CSV table of C-alpha atoms and ligand atoms in Angstrom, one decimal:
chain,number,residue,atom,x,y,z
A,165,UNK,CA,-178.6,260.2,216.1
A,166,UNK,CA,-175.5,258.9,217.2
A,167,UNK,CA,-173.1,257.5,214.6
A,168,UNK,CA,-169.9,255.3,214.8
A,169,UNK,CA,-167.1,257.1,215.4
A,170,UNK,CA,-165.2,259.0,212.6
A,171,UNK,CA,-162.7,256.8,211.3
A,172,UNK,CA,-164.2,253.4,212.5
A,173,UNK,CA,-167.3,251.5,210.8
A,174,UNK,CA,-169.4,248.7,211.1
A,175,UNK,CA,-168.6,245.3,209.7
A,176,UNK,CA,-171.8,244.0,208.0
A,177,UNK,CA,-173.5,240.5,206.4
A,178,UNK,CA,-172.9,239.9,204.2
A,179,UNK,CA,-170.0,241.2,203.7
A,180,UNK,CA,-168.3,239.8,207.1
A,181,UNK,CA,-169.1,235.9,205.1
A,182,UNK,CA,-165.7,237.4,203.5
A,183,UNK,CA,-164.2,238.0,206.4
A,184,UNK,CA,-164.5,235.0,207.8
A,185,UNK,CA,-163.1,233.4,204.7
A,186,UNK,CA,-160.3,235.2,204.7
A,187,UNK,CA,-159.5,234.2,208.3
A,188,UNK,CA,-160.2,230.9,207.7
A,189,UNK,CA,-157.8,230.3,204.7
A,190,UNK,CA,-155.3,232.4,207.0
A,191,UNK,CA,-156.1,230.1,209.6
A,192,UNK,CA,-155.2,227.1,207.1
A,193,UNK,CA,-152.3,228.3,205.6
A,194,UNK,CA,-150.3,229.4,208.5
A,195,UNK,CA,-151.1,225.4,210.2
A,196,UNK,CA,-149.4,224.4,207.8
A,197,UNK,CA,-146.3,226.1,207.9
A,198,UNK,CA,-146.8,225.4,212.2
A,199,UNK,CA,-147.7,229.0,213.8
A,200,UNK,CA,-149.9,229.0,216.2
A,201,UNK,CA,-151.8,231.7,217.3
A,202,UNK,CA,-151.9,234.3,220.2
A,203,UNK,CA,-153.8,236.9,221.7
A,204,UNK,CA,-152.5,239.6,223.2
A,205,UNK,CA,-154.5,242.9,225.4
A,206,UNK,CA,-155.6,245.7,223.0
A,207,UNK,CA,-154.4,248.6,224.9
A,208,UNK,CA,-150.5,248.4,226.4
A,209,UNK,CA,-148.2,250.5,228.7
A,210,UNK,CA,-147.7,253.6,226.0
A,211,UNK,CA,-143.9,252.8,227.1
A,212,UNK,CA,-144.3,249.5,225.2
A,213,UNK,CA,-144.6,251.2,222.0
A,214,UNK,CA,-142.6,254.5,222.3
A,215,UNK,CA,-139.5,252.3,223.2
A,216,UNK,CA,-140.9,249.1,220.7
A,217,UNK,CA,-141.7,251.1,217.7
A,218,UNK,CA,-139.6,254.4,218.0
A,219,UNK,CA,-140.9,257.7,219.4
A,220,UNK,CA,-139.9,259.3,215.9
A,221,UNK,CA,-142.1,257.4,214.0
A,222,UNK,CA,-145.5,258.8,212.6
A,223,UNK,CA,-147.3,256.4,214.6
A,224,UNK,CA,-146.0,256.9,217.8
A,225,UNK,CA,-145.4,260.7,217.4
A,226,UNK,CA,-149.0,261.4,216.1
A,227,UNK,CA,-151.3,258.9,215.7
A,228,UNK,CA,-151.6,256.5,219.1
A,229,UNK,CA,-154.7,256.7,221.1
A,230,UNK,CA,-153.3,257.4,224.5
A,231,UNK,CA,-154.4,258.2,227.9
A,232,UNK,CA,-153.7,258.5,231.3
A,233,UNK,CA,-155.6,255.8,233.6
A,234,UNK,CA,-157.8,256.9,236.6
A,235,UNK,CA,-158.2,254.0,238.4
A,236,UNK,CA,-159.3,253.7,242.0
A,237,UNK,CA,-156.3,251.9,243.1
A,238,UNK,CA,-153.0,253.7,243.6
A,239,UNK,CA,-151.3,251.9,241.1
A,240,UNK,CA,-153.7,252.3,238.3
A,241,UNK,CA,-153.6,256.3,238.8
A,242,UNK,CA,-151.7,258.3,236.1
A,243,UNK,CA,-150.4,255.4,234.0
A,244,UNK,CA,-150.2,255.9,230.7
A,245,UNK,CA,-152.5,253.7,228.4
A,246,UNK,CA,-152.5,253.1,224.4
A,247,UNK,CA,-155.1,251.2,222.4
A,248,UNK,CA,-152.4,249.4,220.5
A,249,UNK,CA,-151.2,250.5,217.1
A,250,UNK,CA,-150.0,247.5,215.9
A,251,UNK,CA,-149.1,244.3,217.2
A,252,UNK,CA,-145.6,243.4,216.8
A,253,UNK,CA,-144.7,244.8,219.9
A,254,UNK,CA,-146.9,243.2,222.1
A,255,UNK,CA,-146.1,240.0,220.9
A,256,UNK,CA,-142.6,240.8,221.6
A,257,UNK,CA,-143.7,241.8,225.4
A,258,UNK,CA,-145.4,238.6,225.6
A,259,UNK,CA,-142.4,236.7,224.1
A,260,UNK,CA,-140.1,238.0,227.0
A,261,UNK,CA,-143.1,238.1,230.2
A,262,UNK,CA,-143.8,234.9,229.3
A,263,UNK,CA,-139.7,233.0,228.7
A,264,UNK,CA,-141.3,231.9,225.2
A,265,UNK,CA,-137.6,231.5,224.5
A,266,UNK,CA,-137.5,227.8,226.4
A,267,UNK,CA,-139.4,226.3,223.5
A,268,UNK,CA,-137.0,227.3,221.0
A,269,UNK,CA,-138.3,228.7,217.7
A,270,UNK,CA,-141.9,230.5,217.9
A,271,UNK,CA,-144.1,231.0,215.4
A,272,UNK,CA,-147.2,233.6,216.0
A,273,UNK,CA,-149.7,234.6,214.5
A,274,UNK,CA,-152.7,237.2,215.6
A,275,UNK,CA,-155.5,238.6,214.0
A,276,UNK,CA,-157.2,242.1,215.6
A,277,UNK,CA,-158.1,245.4,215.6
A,278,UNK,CA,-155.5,248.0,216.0
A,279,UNK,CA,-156.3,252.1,216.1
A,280,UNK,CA,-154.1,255.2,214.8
A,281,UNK,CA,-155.7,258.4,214.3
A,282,UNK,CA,-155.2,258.7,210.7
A,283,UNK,CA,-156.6,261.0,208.2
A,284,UNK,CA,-159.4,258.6,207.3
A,285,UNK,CA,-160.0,257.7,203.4
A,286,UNK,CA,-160.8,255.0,201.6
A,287,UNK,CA,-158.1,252.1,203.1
A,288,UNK,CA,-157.2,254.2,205.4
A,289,UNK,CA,-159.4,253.6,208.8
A,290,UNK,CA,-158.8,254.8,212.6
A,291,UNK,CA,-160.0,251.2,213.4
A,292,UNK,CA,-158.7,248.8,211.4
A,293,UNK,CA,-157.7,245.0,211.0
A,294,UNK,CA,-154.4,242.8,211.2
A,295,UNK,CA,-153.4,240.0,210.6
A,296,UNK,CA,-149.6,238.8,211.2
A,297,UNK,CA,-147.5,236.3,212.5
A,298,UNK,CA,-143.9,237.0,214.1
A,299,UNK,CA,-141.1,234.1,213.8
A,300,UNK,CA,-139.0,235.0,216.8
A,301,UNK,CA,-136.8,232.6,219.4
A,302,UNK,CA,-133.0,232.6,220.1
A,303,UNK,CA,-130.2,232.5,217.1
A,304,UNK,CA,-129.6,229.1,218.2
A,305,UNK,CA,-132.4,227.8,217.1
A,306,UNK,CA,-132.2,229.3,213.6
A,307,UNK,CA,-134.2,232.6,214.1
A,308,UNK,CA,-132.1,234.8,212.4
A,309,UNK,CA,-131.4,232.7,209.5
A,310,UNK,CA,-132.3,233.8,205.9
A,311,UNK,CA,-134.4,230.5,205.7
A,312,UNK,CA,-136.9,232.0,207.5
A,313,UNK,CA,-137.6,235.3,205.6
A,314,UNK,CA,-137.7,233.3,202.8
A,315,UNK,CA,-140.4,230.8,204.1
A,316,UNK,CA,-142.4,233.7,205.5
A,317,UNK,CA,-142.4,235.6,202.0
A,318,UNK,CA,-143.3,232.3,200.9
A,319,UNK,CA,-145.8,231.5,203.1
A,320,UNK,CA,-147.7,235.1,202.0
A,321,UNK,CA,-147.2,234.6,198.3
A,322,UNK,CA,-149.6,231.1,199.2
A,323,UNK,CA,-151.7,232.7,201.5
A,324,UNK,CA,-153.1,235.5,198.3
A,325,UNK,CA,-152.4,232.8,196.0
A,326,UNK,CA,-155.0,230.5,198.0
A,327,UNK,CA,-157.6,233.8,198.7
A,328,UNK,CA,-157.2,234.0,194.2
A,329,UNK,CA,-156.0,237.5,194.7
A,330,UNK,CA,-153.8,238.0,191.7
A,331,UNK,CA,-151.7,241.0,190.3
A,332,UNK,CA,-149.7,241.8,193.7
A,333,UNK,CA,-146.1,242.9,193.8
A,334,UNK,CA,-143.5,242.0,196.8
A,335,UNK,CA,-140.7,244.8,196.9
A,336,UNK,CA,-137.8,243.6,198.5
A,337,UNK,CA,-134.9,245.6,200.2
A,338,UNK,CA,-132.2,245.3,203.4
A,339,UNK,CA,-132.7,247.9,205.9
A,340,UNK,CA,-129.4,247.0,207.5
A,341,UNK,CA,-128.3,245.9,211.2
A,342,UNK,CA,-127.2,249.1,213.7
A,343,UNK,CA,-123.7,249.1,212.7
A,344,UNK,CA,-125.2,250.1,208.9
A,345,UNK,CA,-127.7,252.1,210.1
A,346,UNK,CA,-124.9,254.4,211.7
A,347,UNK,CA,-123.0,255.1,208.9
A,348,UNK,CA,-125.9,255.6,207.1
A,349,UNK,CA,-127.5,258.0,209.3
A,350,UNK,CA,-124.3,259.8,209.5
A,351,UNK,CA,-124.0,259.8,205.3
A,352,UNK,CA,-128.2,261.2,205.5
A,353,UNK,CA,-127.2,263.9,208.1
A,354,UNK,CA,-124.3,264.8,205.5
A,355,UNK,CA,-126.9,265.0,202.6
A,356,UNK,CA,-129.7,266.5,204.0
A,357,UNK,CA,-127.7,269.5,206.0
A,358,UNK,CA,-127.9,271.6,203.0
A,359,UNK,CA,-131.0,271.2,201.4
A,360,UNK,CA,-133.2,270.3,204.7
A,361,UNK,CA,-134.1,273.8,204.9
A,362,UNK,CA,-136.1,273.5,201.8
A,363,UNK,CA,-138.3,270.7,203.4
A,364,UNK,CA,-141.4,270.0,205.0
A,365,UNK,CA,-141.3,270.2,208.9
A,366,UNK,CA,-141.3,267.2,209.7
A,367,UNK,CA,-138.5,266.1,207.6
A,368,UNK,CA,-136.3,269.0,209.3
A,369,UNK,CA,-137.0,267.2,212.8
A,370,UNK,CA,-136.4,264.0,211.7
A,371,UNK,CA,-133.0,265.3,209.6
A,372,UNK,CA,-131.8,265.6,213.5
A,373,UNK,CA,-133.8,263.2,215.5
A,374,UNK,CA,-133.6,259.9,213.1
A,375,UNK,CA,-132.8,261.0,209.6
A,376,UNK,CA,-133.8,257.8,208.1
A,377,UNK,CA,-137.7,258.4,208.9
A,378,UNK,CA,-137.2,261.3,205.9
A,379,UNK,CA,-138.0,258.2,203.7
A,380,UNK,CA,-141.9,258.1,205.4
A,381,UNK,CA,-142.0,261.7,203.8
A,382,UNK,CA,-145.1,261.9,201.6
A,383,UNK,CA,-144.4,265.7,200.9
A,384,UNK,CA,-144.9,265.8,196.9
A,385,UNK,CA,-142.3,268.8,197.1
A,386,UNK,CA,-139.7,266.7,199.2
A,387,UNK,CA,-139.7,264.2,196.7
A,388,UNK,CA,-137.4,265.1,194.2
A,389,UNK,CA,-134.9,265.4,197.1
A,390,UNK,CA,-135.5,262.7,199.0
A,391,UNK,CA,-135.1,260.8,195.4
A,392,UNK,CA,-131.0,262.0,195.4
A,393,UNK,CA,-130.4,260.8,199.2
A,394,UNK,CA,-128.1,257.5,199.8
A,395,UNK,CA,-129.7,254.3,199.8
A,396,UNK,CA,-128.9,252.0,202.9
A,397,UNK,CA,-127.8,249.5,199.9
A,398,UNK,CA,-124.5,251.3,199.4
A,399,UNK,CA,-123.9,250.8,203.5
A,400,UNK,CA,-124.7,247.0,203.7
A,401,UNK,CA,-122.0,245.3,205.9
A,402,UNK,CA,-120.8,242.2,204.1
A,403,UNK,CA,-122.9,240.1,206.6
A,404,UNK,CA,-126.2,241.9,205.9
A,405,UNK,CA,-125.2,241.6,202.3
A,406,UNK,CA,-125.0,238.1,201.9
A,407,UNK,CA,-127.7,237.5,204.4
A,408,UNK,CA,-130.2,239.7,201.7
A,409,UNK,CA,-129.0,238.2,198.4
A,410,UNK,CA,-129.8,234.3,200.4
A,411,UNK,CA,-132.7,235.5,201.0
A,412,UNK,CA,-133.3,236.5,197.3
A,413,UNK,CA,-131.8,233.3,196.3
A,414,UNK,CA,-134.4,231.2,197.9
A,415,UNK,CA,-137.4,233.0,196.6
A,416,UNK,CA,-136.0,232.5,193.4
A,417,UNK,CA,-135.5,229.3,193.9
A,418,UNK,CA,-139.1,228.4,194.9
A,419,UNK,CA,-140.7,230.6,192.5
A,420,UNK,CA,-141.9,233.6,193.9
A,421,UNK,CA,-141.3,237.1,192.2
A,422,UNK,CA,-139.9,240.2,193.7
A,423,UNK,CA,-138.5,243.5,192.9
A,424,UNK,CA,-136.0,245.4,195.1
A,425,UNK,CA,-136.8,248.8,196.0
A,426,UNK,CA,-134.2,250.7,198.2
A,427,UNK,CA,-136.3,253.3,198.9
A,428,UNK,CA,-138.4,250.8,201.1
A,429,UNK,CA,-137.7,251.2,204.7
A,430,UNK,CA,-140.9,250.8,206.3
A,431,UNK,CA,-142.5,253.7,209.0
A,432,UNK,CA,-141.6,251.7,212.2
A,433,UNK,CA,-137.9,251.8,213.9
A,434,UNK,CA,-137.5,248.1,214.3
A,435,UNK,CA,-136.5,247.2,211.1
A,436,UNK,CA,-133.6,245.3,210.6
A,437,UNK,CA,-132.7,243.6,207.4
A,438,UNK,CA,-135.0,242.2,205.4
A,439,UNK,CA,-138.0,245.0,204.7
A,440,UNK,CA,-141.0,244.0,202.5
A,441,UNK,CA,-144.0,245.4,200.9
A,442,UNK,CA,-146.5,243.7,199.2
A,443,UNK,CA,-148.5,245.8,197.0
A,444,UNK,CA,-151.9,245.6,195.0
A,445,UNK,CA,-152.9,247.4,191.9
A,446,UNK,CA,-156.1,247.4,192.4
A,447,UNK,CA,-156.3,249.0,195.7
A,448,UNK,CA,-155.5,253.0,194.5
A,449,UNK,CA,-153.4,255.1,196.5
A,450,UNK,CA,-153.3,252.7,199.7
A,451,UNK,CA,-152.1,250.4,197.6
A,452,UNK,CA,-149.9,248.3,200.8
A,453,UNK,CA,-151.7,244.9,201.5
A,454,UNK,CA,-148.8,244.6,203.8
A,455,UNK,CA,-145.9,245.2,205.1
A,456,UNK,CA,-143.0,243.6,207.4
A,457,UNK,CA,-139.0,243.1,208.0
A,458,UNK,CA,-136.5,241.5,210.7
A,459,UNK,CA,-136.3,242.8,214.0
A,460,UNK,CA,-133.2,241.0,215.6
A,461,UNK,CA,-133.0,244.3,218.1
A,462,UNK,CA,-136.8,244.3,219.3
A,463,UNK,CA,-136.4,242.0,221.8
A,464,UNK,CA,-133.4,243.6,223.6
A,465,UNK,CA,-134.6,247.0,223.2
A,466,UNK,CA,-137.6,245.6,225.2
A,467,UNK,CA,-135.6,244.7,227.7
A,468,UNK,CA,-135.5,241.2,226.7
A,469,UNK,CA,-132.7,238.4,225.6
A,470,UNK,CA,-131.2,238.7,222.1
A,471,UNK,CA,-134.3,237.2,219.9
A,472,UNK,CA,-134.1,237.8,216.3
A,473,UNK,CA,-137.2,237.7,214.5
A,474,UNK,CA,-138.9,238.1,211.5
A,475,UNK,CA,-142.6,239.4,210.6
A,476,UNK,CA,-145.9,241.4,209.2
A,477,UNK,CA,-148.9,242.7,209.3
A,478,UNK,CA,-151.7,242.1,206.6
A,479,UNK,CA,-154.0,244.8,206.2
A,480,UNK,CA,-157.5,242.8,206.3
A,481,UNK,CA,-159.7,245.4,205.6
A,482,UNK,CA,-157.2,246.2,202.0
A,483,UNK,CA,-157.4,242.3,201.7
A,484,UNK,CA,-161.2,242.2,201.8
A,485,UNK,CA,-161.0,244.9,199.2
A,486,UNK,CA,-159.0,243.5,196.8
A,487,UNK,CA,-161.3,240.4,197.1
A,488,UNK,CA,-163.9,242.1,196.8
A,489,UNK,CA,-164.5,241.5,192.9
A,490,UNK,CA,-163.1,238.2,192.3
A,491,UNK,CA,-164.7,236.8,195.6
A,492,UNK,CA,-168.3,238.7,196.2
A,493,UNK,CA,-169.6,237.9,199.6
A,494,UNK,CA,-172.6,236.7,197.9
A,495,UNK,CA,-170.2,233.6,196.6
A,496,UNK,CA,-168.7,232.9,199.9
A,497,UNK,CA,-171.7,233.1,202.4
A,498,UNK,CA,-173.8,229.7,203.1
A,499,UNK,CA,-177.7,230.1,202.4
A,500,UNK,CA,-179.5,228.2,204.6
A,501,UNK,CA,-180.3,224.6,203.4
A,502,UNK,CA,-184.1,225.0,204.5
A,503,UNK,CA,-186.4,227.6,205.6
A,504,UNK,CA,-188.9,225.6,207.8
A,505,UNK,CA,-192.5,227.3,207.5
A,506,UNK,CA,-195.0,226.7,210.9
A,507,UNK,CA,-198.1,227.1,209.5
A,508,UNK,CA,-201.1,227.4,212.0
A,509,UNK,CA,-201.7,227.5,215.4
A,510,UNK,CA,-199.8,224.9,217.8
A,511,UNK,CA,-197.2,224.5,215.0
A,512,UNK,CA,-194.5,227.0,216.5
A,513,UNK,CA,-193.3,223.9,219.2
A,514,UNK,CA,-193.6,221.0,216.7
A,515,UNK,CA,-191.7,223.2,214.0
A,516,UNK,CA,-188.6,224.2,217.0
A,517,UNK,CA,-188.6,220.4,217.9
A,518,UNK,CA,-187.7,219.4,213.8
A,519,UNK,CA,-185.4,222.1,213.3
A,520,UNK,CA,-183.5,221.4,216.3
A,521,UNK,CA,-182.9,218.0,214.7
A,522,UNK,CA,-182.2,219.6,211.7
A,523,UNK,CA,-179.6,221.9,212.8
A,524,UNK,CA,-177.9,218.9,214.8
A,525,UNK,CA,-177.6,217.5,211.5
A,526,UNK,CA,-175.6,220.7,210.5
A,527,UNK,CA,-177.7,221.9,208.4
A,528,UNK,CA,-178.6,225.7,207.9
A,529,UNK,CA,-182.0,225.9,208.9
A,530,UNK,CA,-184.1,229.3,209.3
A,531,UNK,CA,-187.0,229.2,211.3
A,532,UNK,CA,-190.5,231.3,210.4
A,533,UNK,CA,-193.9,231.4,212.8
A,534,UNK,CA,-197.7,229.9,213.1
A,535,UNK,CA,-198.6,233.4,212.5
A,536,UNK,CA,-197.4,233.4,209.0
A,537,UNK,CA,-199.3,232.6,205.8
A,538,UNK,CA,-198.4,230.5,203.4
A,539,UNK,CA,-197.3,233.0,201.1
A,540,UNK,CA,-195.1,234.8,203.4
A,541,UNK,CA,-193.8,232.2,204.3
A,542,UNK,CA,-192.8,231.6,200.8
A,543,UNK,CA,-191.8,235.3,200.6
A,544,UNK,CA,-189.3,235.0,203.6
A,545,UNK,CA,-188.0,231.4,202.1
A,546,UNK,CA,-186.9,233.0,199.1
A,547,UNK,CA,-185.8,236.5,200.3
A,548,UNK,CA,-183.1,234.4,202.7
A,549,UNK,CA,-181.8,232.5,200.1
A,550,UNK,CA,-183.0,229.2,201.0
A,551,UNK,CA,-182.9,226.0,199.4
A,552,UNK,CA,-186.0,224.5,200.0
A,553,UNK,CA,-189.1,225.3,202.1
A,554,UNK,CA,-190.1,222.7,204.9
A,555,UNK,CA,-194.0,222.8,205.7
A,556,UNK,CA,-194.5,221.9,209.0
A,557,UNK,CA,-198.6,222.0,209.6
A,558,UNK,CA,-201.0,219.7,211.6
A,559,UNK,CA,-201.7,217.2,209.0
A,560,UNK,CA,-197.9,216.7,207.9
A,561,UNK,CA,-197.2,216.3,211.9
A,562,UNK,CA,-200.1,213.7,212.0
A,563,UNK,CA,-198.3,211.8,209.0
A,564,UNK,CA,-194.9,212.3,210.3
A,565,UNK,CA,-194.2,213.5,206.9
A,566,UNK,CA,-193.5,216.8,205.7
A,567,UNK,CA,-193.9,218.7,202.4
A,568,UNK,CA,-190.6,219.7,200.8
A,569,UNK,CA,-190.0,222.0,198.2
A,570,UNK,CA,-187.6,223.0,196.5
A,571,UNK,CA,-187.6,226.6,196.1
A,572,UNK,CA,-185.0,226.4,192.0
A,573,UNK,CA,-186.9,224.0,190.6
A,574,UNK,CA,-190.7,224.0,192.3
A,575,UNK,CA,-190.4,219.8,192.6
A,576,UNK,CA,-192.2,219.2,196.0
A,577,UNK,CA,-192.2,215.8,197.7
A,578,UNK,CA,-193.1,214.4,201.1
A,579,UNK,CA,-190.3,212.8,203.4
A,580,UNK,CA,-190.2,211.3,206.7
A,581,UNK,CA,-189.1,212.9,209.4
A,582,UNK,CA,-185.9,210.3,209.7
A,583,UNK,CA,-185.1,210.8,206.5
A,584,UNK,CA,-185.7,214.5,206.3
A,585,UNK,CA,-181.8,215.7,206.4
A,586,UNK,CA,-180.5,213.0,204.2
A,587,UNK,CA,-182.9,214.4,201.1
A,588,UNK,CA,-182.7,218.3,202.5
A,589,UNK,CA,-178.6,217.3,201.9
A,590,UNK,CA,-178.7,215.6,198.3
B,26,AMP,P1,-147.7,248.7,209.2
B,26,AMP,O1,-148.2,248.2,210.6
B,26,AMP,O2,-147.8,250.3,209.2
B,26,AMP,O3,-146.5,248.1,208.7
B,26,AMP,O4,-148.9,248.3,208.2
B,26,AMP,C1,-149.1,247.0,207.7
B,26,AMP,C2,-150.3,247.0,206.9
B,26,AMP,O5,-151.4,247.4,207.7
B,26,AMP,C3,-150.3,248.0,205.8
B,26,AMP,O6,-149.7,247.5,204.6
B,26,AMP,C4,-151.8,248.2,205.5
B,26,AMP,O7,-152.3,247.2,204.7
B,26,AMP,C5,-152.4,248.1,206.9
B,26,AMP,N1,-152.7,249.4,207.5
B,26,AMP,C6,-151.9,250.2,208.2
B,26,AMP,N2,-152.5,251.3,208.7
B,26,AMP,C7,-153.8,251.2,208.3
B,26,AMP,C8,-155.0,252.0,208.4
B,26,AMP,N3,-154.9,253.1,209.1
B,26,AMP,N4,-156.1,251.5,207.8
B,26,AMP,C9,-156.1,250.3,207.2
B,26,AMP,N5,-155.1,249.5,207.0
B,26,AMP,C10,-153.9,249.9,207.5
């Protein structure tokens, strides 16, 4: 038997009712605060996201799907391909290929698959969802103010207040601009010089590479090191400072709780500034819903103009999760209003010809067959959840009227064809 793949599943009813609800408040919520949503390709130039995300990062160093193209045309032949691992970076590739830049300030949002070959557990998938929107445009037209941070944070906080998913935690911290990151580097290659030794291996590659990835060390042994290192908040420059405690003044001001954590630096290079978590209880040791900083630098290390930004990435199947209990998918998924029943021969066409009507009336209809009894018919009424069962027989379509029952409380009348969605509605 061939199975899905380790690593990926399959998204079931009803459980993909919930899905769809989350993307529709998603949908919603991020109208109102004016993003619009884009679509970029699912696999990229690998370049894209060695130079976008950082070739020292877990993700690019170990987990992308890559491979080399074989294409019949010339140009196709030996390029490098990756099923992307997140989405950040396209959207940035798109931003630049496309002069997004003319209209000002942008506000994007995507929802997709992405793919890193993880170890899989529970939360932890090879195929997995996103959602995430990227604020990004030219300084000029307020891109790299703390304002938006602020209203992005803000806009999340509604987002899992309107999905009824209490009990979350958003930890806060500044990752610093490059002149920061420097001397902090420099002040982490001090630090970890003597004591790397005692490390995992990856930590004593990244102690030379890009000492600051020794923070995505999940070593239990490394820990009580990594716990003595310098924080980036001791090399804020007094611009990244003040921008960092606006943004903590405006959260404050509108109400929405945070705690700093300068241990936070998030697993992807591009980080500037602002770096978020939010985090969830109830969701056990992949407790990130999401995650998401500034990235004034992405757009120029792409080759582009200077185009600060700001942004994240939900985790939709941890989202779905921590839904799960409040909001079953039973509670969320719409029954069908009536199950019609065709009972006896010649019925299957007269039967099609109501429920078209019905369904133009949007109404969920499900639709049985003139082979059916009436008592499986009754049987397959109830075991789809329906409301009512519609008879639809010879001497009902002789009358023009049809038996209704409803399928709760056992009260059956007969109505009119014409007025047959108006009572199937009440
Ligand atoms: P990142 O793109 O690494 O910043 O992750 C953003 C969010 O995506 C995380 O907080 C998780 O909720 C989710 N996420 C990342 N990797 C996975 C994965 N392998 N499986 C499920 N969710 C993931």
């Amino acid at each position: 038997m061939i199975k899905a793949v380790r690593g990926t599943r399959d998204l079931l009813p009803p459980e993909t009712a919930l899905w769809n609800f989350v993307e529709a408040a998603v949908r919603d919520v991020f109208r109102a605060y004016n993003f619009q949503e884009i679509r970029t390709p699912i696999f990229e130039s690998t370049e894209l996201f060695a130079r976008g995300v950082g070739e020292e990062t877990d993700v690019v160093a170990k987990e992308m799907y890559t491979w080399e193209d074989r294409g019949r045309a010339e140009s196709d032949r030996g390029q490098s391909l990756t099923l992307r691992p997140e989405n950040t970076a396209g959207v940035v590739r798109a931003y630049i290929e496309h002069k997004m830049w003319d209209r000002g300030l942008n506000k994007l949002y995507y929802i997709g698959p992405q793919f890193r070959r993880e170890r899989p557990q529970k939360g932890r998938y090879r195929q997995f969802y996103q959602i995430g929107a990227e604020v990004i445009g030219p300084a000029s037209a307020g891109s790299e103010s703390p304002a938006r941070d602020a209203e992005v944070l803000e806009m999340l906080s509604t987002l899992l207040d309107r999905l009824g998913i209490t009990g979350w935690n958003l930890e806060l911290n500044s990752v610093g601009c490059a002149n920061d990151r420097a001397a902090f580097n420099e002040a982490l290659r001090k630090a970890l010089e003597p004591v790397v030794g005692k490390m995992c291996v990856d930590c004593q590659r990244r102690a030379v590479t890009n000492p600051l990835r020794v923070f995505d060390c999940k070593v239990p042994e490394d820990q009580p090191i990594i716990e003595k290192l310098p924080r980036i908040s001791q090399f804020l420059d007094e611009g990244c400072r003040k921008h960092f405690e606006q943004v903590q003044e405006i959260l404050t001001k509108v109400g929405v709780p945070f705690s700093l954590n300068d241990r936070l630096v998030r697993g992807l290079d591009y980080y500037t500034r602002t770096a978020f978590e939010f985090t969830h209880g109830a969701l056990g040791a992949q407790n990130a819903i999401l995650g998401g900083g500034r990235y004034d630098g992405l757009s120029e290390a792409l080759g582009g103009p200077a185009a600060p930004g700001i942004g994240f990435a939900i985790g939709e199947d941890r989202l779905v999760m921590s839904l799960q209990e409040s909001a079953p998918a039973e509670s969320v998924l719409k029954k069908p209003d009536v199950y019609v029943a065709a009972l006896g021969e010649g019925m299957n066409g007269e039967a099609a010809r109501l429920v078209r009507e019905l369904r133009r009336h949007d109404l969920v209809v499900d639709l049985g067959d003139e082979s059916f009894r009436l008592k499986k018919s009754f049987e397959a009424a109830t075991k789809a959840g329906a409301k009512y069962i519609l008879i639809v027989g010879e001497n009902e379509v002789k009358a023009d009227a049809f038996a209704l029952k409803n399928l709760a409380t056992g009260e059956q009348v007969s109505v009119q064809r014409a007025d047959l969605a108006k009572k199937i509605r009440q």
